[in-house]
Coordinates of C-alpha atoms in Angstrom, one line a residue:
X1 CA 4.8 2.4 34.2
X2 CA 6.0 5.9 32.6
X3 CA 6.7 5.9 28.8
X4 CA 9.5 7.6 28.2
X5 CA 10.0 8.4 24.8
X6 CA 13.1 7.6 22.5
X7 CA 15.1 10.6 21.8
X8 CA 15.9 9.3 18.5
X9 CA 12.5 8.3 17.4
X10 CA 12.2 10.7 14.8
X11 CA 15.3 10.1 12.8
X12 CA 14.4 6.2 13.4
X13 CA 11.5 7.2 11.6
X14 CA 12.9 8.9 9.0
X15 CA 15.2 5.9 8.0
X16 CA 12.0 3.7 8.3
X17 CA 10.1 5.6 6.1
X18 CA 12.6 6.0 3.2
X19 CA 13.6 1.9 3.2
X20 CA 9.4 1.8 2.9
X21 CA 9.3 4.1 0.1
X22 CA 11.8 2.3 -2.0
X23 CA 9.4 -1.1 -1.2
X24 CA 6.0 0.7 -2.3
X25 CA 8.0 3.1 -5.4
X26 CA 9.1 -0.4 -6.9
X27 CA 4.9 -1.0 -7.3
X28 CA 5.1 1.5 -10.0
X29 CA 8.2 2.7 -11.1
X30 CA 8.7 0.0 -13.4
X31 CA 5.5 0.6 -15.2
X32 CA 7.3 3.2 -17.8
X33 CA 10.1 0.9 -18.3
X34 CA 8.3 -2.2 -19.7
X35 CA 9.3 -1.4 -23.4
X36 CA 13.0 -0.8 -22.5
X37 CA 13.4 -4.2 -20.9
X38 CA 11.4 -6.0 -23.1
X39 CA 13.7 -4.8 -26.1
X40 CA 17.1 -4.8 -23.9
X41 CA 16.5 -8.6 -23.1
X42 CA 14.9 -9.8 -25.9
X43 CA 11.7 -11.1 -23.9
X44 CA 8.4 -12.1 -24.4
X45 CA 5.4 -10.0 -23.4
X46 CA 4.2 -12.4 -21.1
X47 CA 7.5 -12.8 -19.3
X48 CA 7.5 -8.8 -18.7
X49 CA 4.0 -8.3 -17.9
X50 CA 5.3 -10.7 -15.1
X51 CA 8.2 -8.3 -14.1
X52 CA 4.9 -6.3 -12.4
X53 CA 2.5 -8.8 -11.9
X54 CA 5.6 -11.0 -9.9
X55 CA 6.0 -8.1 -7.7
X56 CA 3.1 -7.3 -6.7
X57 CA 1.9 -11.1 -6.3
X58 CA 4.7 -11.8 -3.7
X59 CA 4.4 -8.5 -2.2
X60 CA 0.9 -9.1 -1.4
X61 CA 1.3 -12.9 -0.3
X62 CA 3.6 -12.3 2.5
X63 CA 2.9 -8.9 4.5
X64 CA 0.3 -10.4 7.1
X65 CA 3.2 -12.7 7.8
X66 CA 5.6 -10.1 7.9
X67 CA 3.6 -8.6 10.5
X68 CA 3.2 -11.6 12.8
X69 CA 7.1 -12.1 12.4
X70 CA 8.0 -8.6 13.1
X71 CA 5.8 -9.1 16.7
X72 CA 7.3 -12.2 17.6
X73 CA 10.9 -11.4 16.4
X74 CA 11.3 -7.9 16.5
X75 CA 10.7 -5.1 14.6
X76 CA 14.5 -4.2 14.4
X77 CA 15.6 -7.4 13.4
X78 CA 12.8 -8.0 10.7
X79 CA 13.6 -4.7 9.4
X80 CA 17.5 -5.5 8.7
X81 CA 16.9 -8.8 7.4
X82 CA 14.0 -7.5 4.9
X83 CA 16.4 -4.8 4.2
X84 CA 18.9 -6.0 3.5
X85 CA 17.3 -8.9 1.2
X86 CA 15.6 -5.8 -0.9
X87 CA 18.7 -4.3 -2.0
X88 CA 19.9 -7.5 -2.4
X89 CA 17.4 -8.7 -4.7
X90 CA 17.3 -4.9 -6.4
X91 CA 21.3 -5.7 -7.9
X92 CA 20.3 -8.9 -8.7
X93 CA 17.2 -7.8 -10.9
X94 CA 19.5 -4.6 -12.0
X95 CA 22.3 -7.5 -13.4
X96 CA 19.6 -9.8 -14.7
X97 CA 20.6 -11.3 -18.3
X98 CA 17.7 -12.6 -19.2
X99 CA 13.8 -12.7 -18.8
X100 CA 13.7 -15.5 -16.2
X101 CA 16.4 -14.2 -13.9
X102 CA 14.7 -11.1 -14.1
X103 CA 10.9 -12.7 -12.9
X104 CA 12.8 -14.5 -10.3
X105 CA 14.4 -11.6 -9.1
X106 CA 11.7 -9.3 -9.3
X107 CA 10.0 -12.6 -6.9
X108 CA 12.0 -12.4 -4.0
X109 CA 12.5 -8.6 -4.2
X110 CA 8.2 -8.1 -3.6
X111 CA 9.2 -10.8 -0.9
X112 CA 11.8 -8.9 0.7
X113 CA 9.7 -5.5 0.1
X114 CA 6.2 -7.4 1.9
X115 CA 8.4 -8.5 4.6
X116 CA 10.1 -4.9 5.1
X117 CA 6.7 -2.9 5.1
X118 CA 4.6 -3.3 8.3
X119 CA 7.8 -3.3 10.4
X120 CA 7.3 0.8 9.4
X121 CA 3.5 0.4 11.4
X122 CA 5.3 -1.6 14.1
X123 CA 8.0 1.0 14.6
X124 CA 5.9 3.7 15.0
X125 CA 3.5 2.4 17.3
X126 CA 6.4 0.6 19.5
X127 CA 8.1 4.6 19.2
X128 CA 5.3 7.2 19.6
X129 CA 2.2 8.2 21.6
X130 CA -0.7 10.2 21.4
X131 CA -0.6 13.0 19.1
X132 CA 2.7 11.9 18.1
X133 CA 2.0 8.9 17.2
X134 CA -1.0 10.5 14.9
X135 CA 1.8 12.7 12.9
X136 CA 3.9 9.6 12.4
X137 CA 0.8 7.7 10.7
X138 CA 0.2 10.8 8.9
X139 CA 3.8 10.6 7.2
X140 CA 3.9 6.9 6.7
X141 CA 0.3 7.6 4.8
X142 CA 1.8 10.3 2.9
X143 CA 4.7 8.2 2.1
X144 CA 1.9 5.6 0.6
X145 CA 0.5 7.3 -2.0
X146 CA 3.1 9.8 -2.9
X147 CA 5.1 6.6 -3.5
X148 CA 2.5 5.3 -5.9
X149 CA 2.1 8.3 -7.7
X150 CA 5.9 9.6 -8.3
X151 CA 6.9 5.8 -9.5
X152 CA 6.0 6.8 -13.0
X153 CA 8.1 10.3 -12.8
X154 CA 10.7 8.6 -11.5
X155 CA 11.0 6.2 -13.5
X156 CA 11.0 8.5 -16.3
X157 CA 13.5 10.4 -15.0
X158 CA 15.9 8.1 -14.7
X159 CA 15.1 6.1 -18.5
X160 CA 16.1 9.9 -19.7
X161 CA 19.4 10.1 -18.0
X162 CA 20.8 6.5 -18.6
X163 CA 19.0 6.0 -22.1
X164 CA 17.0 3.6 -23.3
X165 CA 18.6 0.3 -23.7
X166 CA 20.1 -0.4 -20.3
X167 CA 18.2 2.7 -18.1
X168 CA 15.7 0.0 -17.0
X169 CA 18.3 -2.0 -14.9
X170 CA 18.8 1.9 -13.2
X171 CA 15.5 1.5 -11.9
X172 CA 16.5 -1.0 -9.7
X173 CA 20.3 -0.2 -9.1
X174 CA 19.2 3.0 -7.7
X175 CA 17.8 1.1 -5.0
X176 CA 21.6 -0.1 -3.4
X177 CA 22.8 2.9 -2.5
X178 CA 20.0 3.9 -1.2
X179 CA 19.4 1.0 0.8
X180 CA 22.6 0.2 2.0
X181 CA 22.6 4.0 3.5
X182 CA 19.4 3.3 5.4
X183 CA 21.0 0.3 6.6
X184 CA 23.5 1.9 8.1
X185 CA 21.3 4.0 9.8
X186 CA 19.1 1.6 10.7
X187 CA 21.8 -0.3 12.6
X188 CA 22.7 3.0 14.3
X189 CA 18.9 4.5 15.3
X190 CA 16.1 1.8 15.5
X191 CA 15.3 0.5 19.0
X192 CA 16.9 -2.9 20.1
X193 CA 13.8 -5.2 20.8
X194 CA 14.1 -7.1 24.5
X195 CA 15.7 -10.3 24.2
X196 CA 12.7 -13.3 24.7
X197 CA 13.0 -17.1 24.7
X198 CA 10.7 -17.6 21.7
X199 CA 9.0 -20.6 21.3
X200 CA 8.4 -21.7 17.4
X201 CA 5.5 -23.8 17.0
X202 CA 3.2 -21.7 19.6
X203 CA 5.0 -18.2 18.2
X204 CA 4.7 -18.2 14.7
X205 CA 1.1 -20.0 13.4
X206 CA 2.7 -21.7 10.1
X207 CA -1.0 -23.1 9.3
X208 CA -2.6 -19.6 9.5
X209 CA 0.2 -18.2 7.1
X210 CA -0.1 -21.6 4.5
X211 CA -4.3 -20.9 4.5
X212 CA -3.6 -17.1 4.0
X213 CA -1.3 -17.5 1.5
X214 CA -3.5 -19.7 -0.7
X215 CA -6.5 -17.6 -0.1
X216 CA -4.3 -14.3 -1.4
X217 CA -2.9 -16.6 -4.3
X218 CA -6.0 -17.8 -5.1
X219 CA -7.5 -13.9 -5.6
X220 CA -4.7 -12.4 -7.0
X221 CA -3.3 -14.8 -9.7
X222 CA -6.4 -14.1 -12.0
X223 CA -6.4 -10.9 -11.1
X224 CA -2.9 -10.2 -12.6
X225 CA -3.2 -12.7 -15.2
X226 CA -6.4 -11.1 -16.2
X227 CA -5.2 -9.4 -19.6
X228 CA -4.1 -13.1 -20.7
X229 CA -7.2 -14.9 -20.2
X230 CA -6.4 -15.4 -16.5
X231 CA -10.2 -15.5 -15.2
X232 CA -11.0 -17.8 -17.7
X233 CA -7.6 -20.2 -17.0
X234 CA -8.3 -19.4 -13.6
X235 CA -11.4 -19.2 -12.2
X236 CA -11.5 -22.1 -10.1
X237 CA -9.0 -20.4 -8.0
X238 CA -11.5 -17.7 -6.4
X239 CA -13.2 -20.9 -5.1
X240 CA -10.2 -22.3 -3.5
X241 CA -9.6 -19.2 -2.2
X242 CA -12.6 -18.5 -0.4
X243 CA -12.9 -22.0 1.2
X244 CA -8.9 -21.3 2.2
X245 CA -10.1 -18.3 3.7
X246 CA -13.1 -19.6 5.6
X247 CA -10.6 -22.2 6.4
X248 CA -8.9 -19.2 8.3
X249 CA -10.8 -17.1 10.1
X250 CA -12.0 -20.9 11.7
X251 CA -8.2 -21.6 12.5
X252 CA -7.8 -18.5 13.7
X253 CA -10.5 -18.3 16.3
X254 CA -9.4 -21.2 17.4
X255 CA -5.8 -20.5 18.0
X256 CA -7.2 -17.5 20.1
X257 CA -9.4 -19.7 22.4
X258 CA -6.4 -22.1 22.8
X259 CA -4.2 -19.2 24.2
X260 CA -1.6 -19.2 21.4
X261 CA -0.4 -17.0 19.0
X262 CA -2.5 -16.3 15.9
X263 CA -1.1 -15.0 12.7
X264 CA -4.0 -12.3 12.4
X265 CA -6.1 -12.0 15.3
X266 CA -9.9 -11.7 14.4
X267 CA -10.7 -9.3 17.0
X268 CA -9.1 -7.1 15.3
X269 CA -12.0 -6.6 12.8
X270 CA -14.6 -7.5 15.9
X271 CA -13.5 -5.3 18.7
X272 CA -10.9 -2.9 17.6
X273 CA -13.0 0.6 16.7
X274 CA -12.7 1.4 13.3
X275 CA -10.3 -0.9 11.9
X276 CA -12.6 -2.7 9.5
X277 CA -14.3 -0.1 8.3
X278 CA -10.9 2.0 7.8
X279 CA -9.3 -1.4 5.9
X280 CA -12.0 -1.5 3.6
X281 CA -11.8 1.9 2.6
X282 CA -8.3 1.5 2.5
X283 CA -9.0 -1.2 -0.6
X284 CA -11.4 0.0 -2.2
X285 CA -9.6 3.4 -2.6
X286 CA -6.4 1.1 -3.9
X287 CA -8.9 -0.5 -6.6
X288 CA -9.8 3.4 -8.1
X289 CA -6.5 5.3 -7.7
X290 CA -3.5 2.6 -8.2
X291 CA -5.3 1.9 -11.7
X292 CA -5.3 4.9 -13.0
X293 CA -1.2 5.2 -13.3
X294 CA -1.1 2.4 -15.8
X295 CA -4.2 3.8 -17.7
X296 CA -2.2 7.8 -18.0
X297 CA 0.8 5.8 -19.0
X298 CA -0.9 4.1 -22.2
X299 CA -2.9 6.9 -23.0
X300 CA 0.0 9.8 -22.9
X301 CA 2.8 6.8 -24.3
X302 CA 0.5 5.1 -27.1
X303 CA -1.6 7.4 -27.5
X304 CA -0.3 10.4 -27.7
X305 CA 3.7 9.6 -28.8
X306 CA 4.8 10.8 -25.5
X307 CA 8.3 9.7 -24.0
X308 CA 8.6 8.2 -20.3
X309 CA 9.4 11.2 -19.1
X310 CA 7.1 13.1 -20.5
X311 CA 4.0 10.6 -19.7
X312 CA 5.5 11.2 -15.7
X313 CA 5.9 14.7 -15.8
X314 CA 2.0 14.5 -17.6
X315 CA 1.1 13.1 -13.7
X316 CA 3.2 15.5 -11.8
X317 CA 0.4 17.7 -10.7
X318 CA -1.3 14.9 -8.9
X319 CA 1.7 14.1 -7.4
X320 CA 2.5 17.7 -5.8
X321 CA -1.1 17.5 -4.5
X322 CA -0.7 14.6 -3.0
X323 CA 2.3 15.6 -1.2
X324 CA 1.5 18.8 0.1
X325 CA -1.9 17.9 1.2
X326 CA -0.7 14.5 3.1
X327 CA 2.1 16.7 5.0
X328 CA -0.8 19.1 6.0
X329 CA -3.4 16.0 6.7
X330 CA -1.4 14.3 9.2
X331 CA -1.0 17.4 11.2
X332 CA -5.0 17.9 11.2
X333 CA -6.6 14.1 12.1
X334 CA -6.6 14.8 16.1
X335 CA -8.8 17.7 14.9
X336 CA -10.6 17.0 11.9
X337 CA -10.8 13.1 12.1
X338 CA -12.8 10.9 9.8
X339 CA -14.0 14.5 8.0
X340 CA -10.4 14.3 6.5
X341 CA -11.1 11.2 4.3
X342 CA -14.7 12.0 3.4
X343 CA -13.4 15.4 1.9
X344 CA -10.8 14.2 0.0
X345 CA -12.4 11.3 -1.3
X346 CA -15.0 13.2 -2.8
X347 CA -12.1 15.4 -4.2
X348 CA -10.3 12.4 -5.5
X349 CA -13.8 11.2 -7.5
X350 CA -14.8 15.2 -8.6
X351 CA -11.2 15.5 -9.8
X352 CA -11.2 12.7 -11.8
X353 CA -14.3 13.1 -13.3
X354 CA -13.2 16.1 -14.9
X355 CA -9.9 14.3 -16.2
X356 CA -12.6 12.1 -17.7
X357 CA -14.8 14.8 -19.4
X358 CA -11.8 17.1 -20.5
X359 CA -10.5 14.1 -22.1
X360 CA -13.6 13.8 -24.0
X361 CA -13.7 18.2 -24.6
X362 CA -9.9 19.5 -25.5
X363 CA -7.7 17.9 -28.6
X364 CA -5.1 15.2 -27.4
X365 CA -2.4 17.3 -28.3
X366 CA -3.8 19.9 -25.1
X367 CA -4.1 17.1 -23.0
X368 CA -1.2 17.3 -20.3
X369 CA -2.1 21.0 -20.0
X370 CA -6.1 20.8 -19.4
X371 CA -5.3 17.4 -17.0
X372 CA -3.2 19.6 -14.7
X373 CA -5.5 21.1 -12.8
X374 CA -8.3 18.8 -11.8
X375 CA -5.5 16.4 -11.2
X376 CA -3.9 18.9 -8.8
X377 CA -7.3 19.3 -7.3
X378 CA -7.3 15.5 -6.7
X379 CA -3.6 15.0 -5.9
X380 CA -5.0 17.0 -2.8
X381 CA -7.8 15.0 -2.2
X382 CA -5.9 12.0 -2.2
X383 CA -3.8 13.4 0.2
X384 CA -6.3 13.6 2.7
X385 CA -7.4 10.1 2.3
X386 CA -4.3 7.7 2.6
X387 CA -2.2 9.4 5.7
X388 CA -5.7 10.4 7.8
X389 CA -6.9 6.6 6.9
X390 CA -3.6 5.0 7.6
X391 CA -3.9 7.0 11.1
X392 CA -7.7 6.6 11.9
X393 CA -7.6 2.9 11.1
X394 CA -4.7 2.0 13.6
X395 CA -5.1 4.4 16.6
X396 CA -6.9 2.0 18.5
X397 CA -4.6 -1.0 17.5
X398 CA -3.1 -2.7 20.4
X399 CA 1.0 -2.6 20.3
X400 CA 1.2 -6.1 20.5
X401 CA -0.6 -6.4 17.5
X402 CA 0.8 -2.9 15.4
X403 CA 2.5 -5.4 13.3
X404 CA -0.1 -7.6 12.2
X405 CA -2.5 -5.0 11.8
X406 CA -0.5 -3.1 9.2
X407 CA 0.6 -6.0 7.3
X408 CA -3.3 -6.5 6.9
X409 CA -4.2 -2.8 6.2
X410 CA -1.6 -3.2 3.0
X411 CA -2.8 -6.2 1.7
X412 CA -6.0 -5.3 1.4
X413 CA -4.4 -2.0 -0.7
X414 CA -2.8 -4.2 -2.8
X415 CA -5.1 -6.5 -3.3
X416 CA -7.3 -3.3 -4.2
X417 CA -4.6 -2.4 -6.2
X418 CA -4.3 -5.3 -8.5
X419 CA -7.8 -5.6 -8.9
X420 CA -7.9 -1.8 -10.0
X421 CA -5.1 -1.8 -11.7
X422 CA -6.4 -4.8 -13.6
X423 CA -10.5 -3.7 -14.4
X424 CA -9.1 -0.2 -15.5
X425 CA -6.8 -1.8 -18.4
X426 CA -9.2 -3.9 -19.3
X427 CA -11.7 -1.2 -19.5
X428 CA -9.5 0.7 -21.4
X429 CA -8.3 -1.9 -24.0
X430 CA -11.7 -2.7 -24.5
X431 CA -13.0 0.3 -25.7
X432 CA -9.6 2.1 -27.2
X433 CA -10.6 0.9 -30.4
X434 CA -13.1 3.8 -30.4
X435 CA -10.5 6.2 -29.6
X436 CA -7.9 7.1 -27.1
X437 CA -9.8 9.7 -25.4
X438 CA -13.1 7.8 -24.8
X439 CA -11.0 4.7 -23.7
X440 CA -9.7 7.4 -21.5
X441 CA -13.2 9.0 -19.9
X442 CA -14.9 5.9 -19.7
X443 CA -11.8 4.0 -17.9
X444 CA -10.9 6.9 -15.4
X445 CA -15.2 7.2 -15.2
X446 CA -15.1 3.5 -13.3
X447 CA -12.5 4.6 -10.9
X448 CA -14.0 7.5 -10.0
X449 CA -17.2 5.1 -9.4
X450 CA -15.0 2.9 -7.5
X451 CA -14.0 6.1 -5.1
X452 CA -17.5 6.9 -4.6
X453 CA -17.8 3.4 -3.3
X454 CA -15.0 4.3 -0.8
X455 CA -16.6 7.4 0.2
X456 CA -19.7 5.5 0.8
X457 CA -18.4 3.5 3.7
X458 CA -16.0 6.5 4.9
X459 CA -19.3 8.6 5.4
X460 CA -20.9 5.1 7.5
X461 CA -17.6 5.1 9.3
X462 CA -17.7 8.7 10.3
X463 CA -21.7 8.6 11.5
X464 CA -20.4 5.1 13.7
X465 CA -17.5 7.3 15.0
X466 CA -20.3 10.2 16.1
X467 CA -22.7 7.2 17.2
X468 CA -20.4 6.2 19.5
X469 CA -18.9 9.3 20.5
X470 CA -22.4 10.2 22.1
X471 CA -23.1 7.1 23.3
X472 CA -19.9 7.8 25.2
X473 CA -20.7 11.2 26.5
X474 CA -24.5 9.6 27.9
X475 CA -22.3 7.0 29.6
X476 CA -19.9 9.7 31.0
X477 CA -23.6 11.4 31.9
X478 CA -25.0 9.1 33.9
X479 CA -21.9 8.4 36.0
X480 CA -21.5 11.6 36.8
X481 CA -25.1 12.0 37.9
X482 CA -25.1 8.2 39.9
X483 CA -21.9 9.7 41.5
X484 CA -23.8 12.9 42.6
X485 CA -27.2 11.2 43.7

């Protein structure tokens, strides 16, 4: 059967992509406004520190599911819903008077955002082909990390212009207009999905998504509870978690040799090229650069005396980077491949090993000028690692499974990026008593450690890739010679 493509598939796209970015910026952007709503609501340290850690909890919990749902359902109509529950939830966190409303809130919004994410993988592998298809990837990987690494501009920005007291709830009202624009266009451009008689109880697998939620709650509650003592209240959780996920992988296997519909299906990681390898650089990465954010923002803001605004701008380079190199690294994966990620990787770890000896080298006051370049140099790096990755990891994803597979691809980011985020603050409080700067270069040190582990397996990746590439081409050999004999 011909494909023919959807005339409107890039403007789909585009609508898509900006509803995602809202759902990944909301990971960070909050980050500089901690102190505004902790004073604007009166609330307790451990009820804010929840404003973030909520999010990204119930962000994580649900995007396999989100997936699975978006396969069975339809992209389109996953999409709406989840959109429409996000903007939602963003007025209802913006309006919040008081701390609890607020955590609850900020609950069902990383809900709504996990739910909204892979339907952008989905789209673009129900919408493009072939080299197509690679650029797409390439600008939903841009729109990753360029997410991540504006949120604390951003948020900045916006503390600047509405002031202090009430500019947090901004950071979330900004999100209605926004979102009830893309849902207009939404309604207008993405792709109707065919009409199917779907059965529940084989369709959706409710015991796969009850074992994989426990076995993601049970690794990431300590994780962002860990500045409170949560490893030590919490511990026992990582065991429950990895019997509930052995627990999983059995159930799932099984669900596949029954014939039914598995929430993730194993072979994915088994007999899809590339896709574990790519997912586990994927998290790693998350664990070294998602950190880092929160480290620049108590260094420049405690530190240094600097205002919200001026701790973003203090990022900005990396963030320019990042953008221009991701636009150009989408365009060059068909060519470049795997190379892509091992190149900016090492960029991403050079870069912020100078950060981390500069810090040590220049007065504080010099800081945000002296940063600027090496993080340019691995704003660009980065670039090249997300959007390539993104690509590489799901080219060889069926479509009946683009769903599942990059609601899996993100949680292990942010599962990488709770963990990071987590080991760098503690890393950093730990030694800040010695100084700002050497709380600095040691903290950004172990995430530049944590992207050479990434480039480790990117480099075994990329000598599989050429492994079987030849294989491939002897196969191709020997045909061709059987056919002429």
């Amino acid at each position: 059967m011909s494909y023919e493509p959807d005339p409107r598939r890039w403007k789909a796209l585009a609508v898509s992509l900006t509803a995602g970015f809202m759902g990944l910026l909301d990971v960070s952007i909050v980050n500089v406004a901690l102190p505004s709503m902790q004073s604007g609501l009166h609330a307790s340290s451990g009820g804010i520190r929840w404003v973030v850690s909520g999010y990204a909890l119930a962000f994580g919990l649900v995007l396999v599911t989100g997936g699975r749902l978006g396969d069975a359902f339809g992209r389109r109509n996953m999409f709406l819903g989840a959109l429409a529950g996000f903007v939602l939830t963003s007025a209802l966190a913006g309006a919040a008077p008081n701390e609890t409303t607020l955590v609850l809130a900020r609950l069902a919004q990383g809900l709504a955002a996990g739910m909204l994410t892979p339907q952008n993988t989905g789209l673009i592998q129900d919408l493009f082909r072939g080299a197509e298809r690679g650029r797409a990837f390439g600008m939903f990987g841009a729109v990753v990390g360029i997410s991540t690494a504006v949120g604390p501009i951003l948020g900045g920005f916006i503390l600047a212009v509405f002031g202090a007291q009430d500019g947090w709830r901004w950071v979330f009202y900004v999100n209605v207009p926004i979102g009830v624009l893309a849902f207009a266009l939404a309604l207008r451009l993405l792709p109707r999905s065919e009409k199917k008689q779907l059965r529940i109880r084989s369709e959706i697998d409710f015991l796969g998504i009850a074992l994989l939620a426990v076995a993601v709650l049970g690794v990431l509650l300590p994780v962002i509870d860990s500045d409170s003592g949560g490893f030590a209240r919490f511990w026992w959780l990582f065991i429950i978690a990895a019997v509930a996920g052995f627990a999983f992988v059995r159930w799932e296997r099984s669900v596949v040799r029954r014939g039914r519909s598995p929430l993730l299906d194993t072979r994915l990681f088994t007999g899809t090229p590339g896709y574990a390898a790519g997912a586990a650089v994927g998290a790693l990465y998350f664990c070294g650069f998602a950190g880092i954010w929160l480290v620049f923002a108590t260094y420049f803001q405690q530190g240094l005396g600097y205002s919200p605004l001026q701790s973003g701008l203090s990022v900005t380079p990396f963030a320019i980077g990042s953008a221009v190199s991701a636009a150009v690294a989408g365009r060059l994966v068909p060519r470049f491949g795997r190379r892509l990620t091992v190149t900016g990787l090492a960029m991403v770890a050079v870069g912020l090993l100078a950060v981390a000896l500069l810090a040590e080298l220049v007065p504080p006051s010099a800081s945000g000028w002296a940063f600027a370049l090496p993080l340019v140099f691995a704003g660009v790096g980065g670039g090249m690692v997300i959007s390539p990755n993104t690509t590489l990891t799901l080219e060889c994803v069926p479509v009946r499974m683009a769903g599942v597979a990059g609601g899996a691809l993100q949680t292990g980011q942010r599962i990488g990026t709770a963990i990071g985020t987590a080991v760098l603050a503690s890393v950093f409080g730990l030694v800040v008593g010695r100084g700002y700067p050497l709380a600095l270069t040691v903290a950004l040190g172990c995430a530049a450690l944590l992207t050479c582990g990434a480039l480790a397996l990117a480099i075994a990746e990329l000598r599989a890739r050429r492994h079987r590439a030849a294989e491939e081409e002897r196969d191709e050999r020997r045909a061709a010679d059987v056919h002429l004999g």
